[in-house]
mmCIF file of C-alpha atoms in Angstrom:
data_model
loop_
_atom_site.group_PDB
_atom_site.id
_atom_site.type_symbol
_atom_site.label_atom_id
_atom_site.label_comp_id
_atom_site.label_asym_id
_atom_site.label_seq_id
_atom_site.Cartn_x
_atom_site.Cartn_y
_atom_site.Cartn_z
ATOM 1 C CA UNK A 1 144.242 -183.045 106.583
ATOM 2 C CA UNK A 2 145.187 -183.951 110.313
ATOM 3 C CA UNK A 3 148.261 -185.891 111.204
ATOM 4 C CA UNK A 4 147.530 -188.919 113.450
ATOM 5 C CA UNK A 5 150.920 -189.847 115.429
ATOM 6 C CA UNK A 6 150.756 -192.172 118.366
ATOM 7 C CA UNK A 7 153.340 -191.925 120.533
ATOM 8 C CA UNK A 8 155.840 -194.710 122.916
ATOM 9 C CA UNK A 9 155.875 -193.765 126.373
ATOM 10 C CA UNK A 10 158.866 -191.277 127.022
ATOM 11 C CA UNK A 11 158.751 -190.610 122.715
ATOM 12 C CA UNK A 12 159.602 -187.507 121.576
ATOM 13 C CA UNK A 13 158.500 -185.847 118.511
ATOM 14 C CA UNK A 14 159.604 -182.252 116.543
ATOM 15 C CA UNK A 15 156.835 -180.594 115.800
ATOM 16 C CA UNK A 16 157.700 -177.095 114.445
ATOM 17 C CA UNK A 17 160.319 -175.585 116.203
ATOM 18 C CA UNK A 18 159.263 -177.280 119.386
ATOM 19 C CA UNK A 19 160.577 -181.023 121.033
ATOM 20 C CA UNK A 20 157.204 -182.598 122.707
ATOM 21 C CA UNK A 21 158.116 -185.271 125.114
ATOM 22 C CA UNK A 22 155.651 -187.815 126.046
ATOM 23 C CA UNK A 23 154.735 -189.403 129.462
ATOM 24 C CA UNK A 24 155.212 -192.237 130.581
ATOM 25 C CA UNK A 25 151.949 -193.915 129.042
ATOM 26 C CA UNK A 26 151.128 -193.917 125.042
ATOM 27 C CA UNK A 27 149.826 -191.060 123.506
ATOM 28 C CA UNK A 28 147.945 -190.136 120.748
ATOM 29 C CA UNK A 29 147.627 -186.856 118.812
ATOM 30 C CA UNK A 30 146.223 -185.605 116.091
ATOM 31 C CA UNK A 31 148.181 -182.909 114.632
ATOM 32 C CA UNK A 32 146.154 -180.374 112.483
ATOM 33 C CA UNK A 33 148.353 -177.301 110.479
ATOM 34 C CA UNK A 34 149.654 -176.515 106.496
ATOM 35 C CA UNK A 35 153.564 -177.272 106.389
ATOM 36 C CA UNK A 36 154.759 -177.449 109.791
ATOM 37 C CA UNK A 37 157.763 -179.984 110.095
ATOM 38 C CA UNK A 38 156.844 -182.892 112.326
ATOM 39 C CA UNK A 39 159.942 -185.721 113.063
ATOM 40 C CA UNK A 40 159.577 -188.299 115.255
ATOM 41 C CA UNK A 41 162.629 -189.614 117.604
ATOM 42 C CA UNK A 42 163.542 -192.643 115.427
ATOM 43 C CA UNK A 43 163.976 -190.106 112.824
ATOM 44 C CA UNK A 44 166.062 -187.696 114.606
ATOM 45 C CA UNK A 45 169.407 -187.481 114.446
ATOM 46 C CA UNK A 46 171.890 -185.183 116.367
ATOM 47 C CA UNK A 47 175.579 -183.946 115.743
ATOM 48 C CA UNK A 48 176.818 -186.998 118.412
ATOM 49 C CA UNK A 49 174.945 -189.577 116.601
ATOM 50 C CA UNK A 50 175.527 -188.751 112.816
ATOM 51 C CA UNK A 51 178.996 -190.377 112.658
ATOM 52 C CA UNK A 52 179.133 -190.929 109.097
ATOM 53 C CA UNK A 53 179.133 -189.203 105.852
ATOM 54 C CA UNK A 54 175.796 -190.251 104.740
ATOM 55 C CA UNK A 55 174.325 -189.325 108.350
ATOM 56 C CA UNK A 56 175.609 -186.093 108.196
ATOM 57 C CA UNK A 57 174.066 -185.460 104.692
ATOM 58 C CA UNK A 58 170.925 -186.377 106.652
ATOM 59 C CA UNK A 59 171.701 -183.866 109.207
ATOM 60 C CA UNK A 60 172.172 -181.301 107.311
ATOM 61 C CA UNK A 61 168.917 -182.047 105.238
ATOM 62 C CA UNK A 62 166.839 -182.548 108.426
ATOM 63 C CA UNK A 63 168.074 -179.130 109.735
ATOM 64 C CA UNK A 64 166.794 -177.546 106.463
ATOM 65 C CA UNK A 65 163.486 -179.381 107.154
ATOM 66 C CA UNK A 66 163.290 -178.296 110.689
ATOM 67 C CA UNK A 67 164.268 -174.606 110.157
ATOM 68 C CA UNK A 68 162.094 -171.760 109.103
ATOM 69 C CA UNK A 69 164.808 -170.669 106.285
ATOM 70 C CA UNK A 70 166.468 -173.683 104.635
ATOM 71 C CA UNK A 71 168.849 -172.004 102.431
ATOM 72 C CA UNK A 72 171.000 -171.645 105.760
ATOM 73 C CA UNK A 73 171.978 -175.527 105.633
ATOM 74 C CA UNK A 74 172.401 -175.520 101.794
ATOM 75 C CA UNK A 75 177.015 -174.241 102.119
ATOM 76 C CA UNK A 76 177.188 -177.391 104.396
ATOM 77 C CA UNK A 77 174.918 -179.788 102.506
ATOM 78 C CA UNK A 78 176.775 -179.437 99.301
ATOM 79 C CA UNK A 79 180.049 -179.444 100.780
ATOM 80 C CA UNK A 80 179.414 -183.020 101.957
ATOM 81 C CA UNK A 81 177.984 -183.894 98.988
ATOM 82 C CA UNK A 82 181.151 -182.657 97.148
ATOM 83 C CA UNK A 83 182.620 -185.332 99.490
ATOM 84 C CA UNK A 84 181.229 -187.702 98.701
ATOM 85 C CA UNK A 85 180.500 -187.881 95.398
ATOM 86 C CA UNK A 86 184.370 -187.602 94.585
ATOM 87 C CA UNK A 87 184.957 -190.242 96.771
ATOM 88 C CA UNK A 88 181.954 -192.661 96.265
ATOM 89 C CA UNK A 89 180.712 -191.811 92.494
ATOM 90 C CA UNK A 90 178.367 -194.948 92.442
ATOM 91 C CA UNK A 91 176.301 -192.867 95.323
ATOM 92 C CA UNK A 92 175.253 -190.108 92.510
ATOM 93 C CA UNK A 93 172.131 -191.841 91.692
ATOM 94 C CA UNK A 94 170.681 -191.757 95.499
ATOM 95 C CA UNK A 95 172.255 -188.043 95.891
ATOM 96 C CA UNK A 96 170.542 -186.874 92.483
ATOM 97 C CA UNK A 97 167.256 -187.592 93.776
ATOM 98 C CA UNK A 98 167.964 -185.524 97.215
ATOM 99 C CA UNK A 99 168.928 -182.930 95.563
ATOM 100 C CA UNK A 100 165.732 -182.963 93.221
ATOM 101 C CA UNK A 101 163.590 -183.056 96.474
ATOM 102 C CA UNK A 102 165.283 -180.428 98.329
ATOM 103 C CA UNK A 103 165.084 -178.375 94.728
ATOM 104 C CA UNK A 104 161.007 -179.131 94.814
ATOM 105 C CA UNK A 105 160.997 -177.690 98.040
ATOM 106 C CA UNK A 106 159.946 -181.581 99.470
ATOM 107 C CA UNK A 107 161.927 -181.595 102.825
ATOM 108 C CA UNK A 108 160.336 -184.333 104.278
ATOM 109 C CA UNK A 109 161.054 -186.879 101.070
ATOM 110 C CA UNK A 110 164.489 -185.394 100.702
ATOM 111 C CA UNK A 111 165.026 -186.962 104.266
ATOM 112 C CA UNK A 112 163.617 -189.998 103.204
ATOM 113 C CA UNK A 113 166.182 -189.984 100.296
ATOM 114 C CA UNK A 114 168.641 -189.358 102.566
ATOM 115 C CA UNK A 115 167.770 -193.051 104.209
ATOM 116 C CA UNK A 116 168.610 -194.388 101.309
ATOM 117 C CA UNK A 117 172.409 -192.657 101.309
ATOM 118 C CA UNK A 118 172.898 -194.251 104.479
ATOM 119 C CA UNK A 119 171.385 -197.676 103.298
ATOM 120 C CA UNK A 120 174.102 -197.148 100.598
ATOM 121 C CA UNK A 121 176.706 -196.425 102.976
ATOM 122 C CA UNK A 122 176.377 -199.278 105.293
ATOM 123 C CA UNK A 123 176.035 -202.234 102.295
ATOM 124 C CA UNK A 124 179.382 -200.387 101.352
ATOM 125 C CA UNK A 125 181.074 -200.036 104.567
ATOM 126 C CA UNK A 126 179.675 -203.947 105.552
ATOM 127 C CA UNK A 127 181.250 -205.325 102.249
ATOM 128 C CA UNK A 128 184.430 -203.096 102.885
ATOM 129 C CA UNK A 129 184.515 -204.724 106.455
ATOM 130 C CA UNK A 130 183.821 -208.373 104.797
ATOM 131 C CA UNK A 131 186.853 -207.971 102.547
ATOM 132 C CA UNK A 132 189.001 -206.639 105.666
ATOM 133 C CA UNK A 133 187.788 -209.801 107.381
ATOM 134 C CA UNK A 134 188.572 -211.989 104.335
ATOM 135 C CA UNK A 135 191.732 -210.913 103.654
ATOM 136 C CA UNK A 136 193.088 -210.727 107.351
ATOM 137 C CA UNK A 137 191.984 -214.423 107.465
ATOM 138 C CA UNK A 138 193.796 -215.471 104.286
ATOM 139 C CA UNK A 139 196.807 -213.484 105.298
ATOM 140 C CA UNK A 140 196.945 -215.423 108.658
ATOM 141 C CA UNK A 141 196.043 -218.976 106.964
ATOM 142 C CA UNK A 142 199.334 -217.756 104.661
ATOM 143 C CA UNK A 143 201.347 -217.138 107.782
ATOM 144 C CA UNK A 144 200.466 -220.509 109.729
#
């Protein structure tokens, strides 16, 4: 069955091994092949922009979905994991099911999965920020 993907002016999409970069007017395509790794830009993320744990988990399962042998992402992907799971152990649940995708050999919902791990990260890293916030306030109210 054919992929439909419209594209933004100046989008770019992964499809295969290749980047295709639009014009500067919409697009549409319809994208017809068994397998073949298709990303678009708002799903991309580089080495610059994946600045977190959970983003780099994503990295390093989008460069197993991109690449022609996985297995070569697999040393770094579990080392982060490692990381994280010893320091966040409430995250297990979201990483269990990544790591059941990527087992399956389902790349593209194992990124999906991975959206979640960074949903995860940022409600954690917001409420951490909140009680930073809270507590610098009280501190000051104490000092006043």
């Amino acid at each position: 069955m054919a992929l439909k993907v419209e594209l933004k002016p100046h989008e770019r999409i992964i499809i295969g091994s290749c980047v295709v970069t639009n014009t500067d007017q919409r697009a549409r395509l319809l994208i017809d092949g068994d397998n073949i790794p298709i990303l678009r830009e708002k799903d991309i993320l580089t080495p610059e922009t994946a600045n977190t744990p959970a983003k780099l988990v994503y990295l390093a399962v989008q460069l197993m979905y991109i690449s022609p042998d996985p297995q070569n992402s697999h040393g770094t992907y579990f080392n982060l994991l490692r990381d994280i799971v010893v320091t966040v152990p409430s995250a297990w649940p979201i990483i269990e099911g990544i790591n059941n995708c990527i087992l399956s050999g389902d790349l593209y919902q194992a990124l999906k999965e991975a959206k979640k791990l960074i949903a995860f990260e940022k409600k954690l890293l917001d409420h951490h920020a909140e009680l930073e916030a809270s507590r610098k306030a009280e501190t000051e109210r104490r000092s006043a």
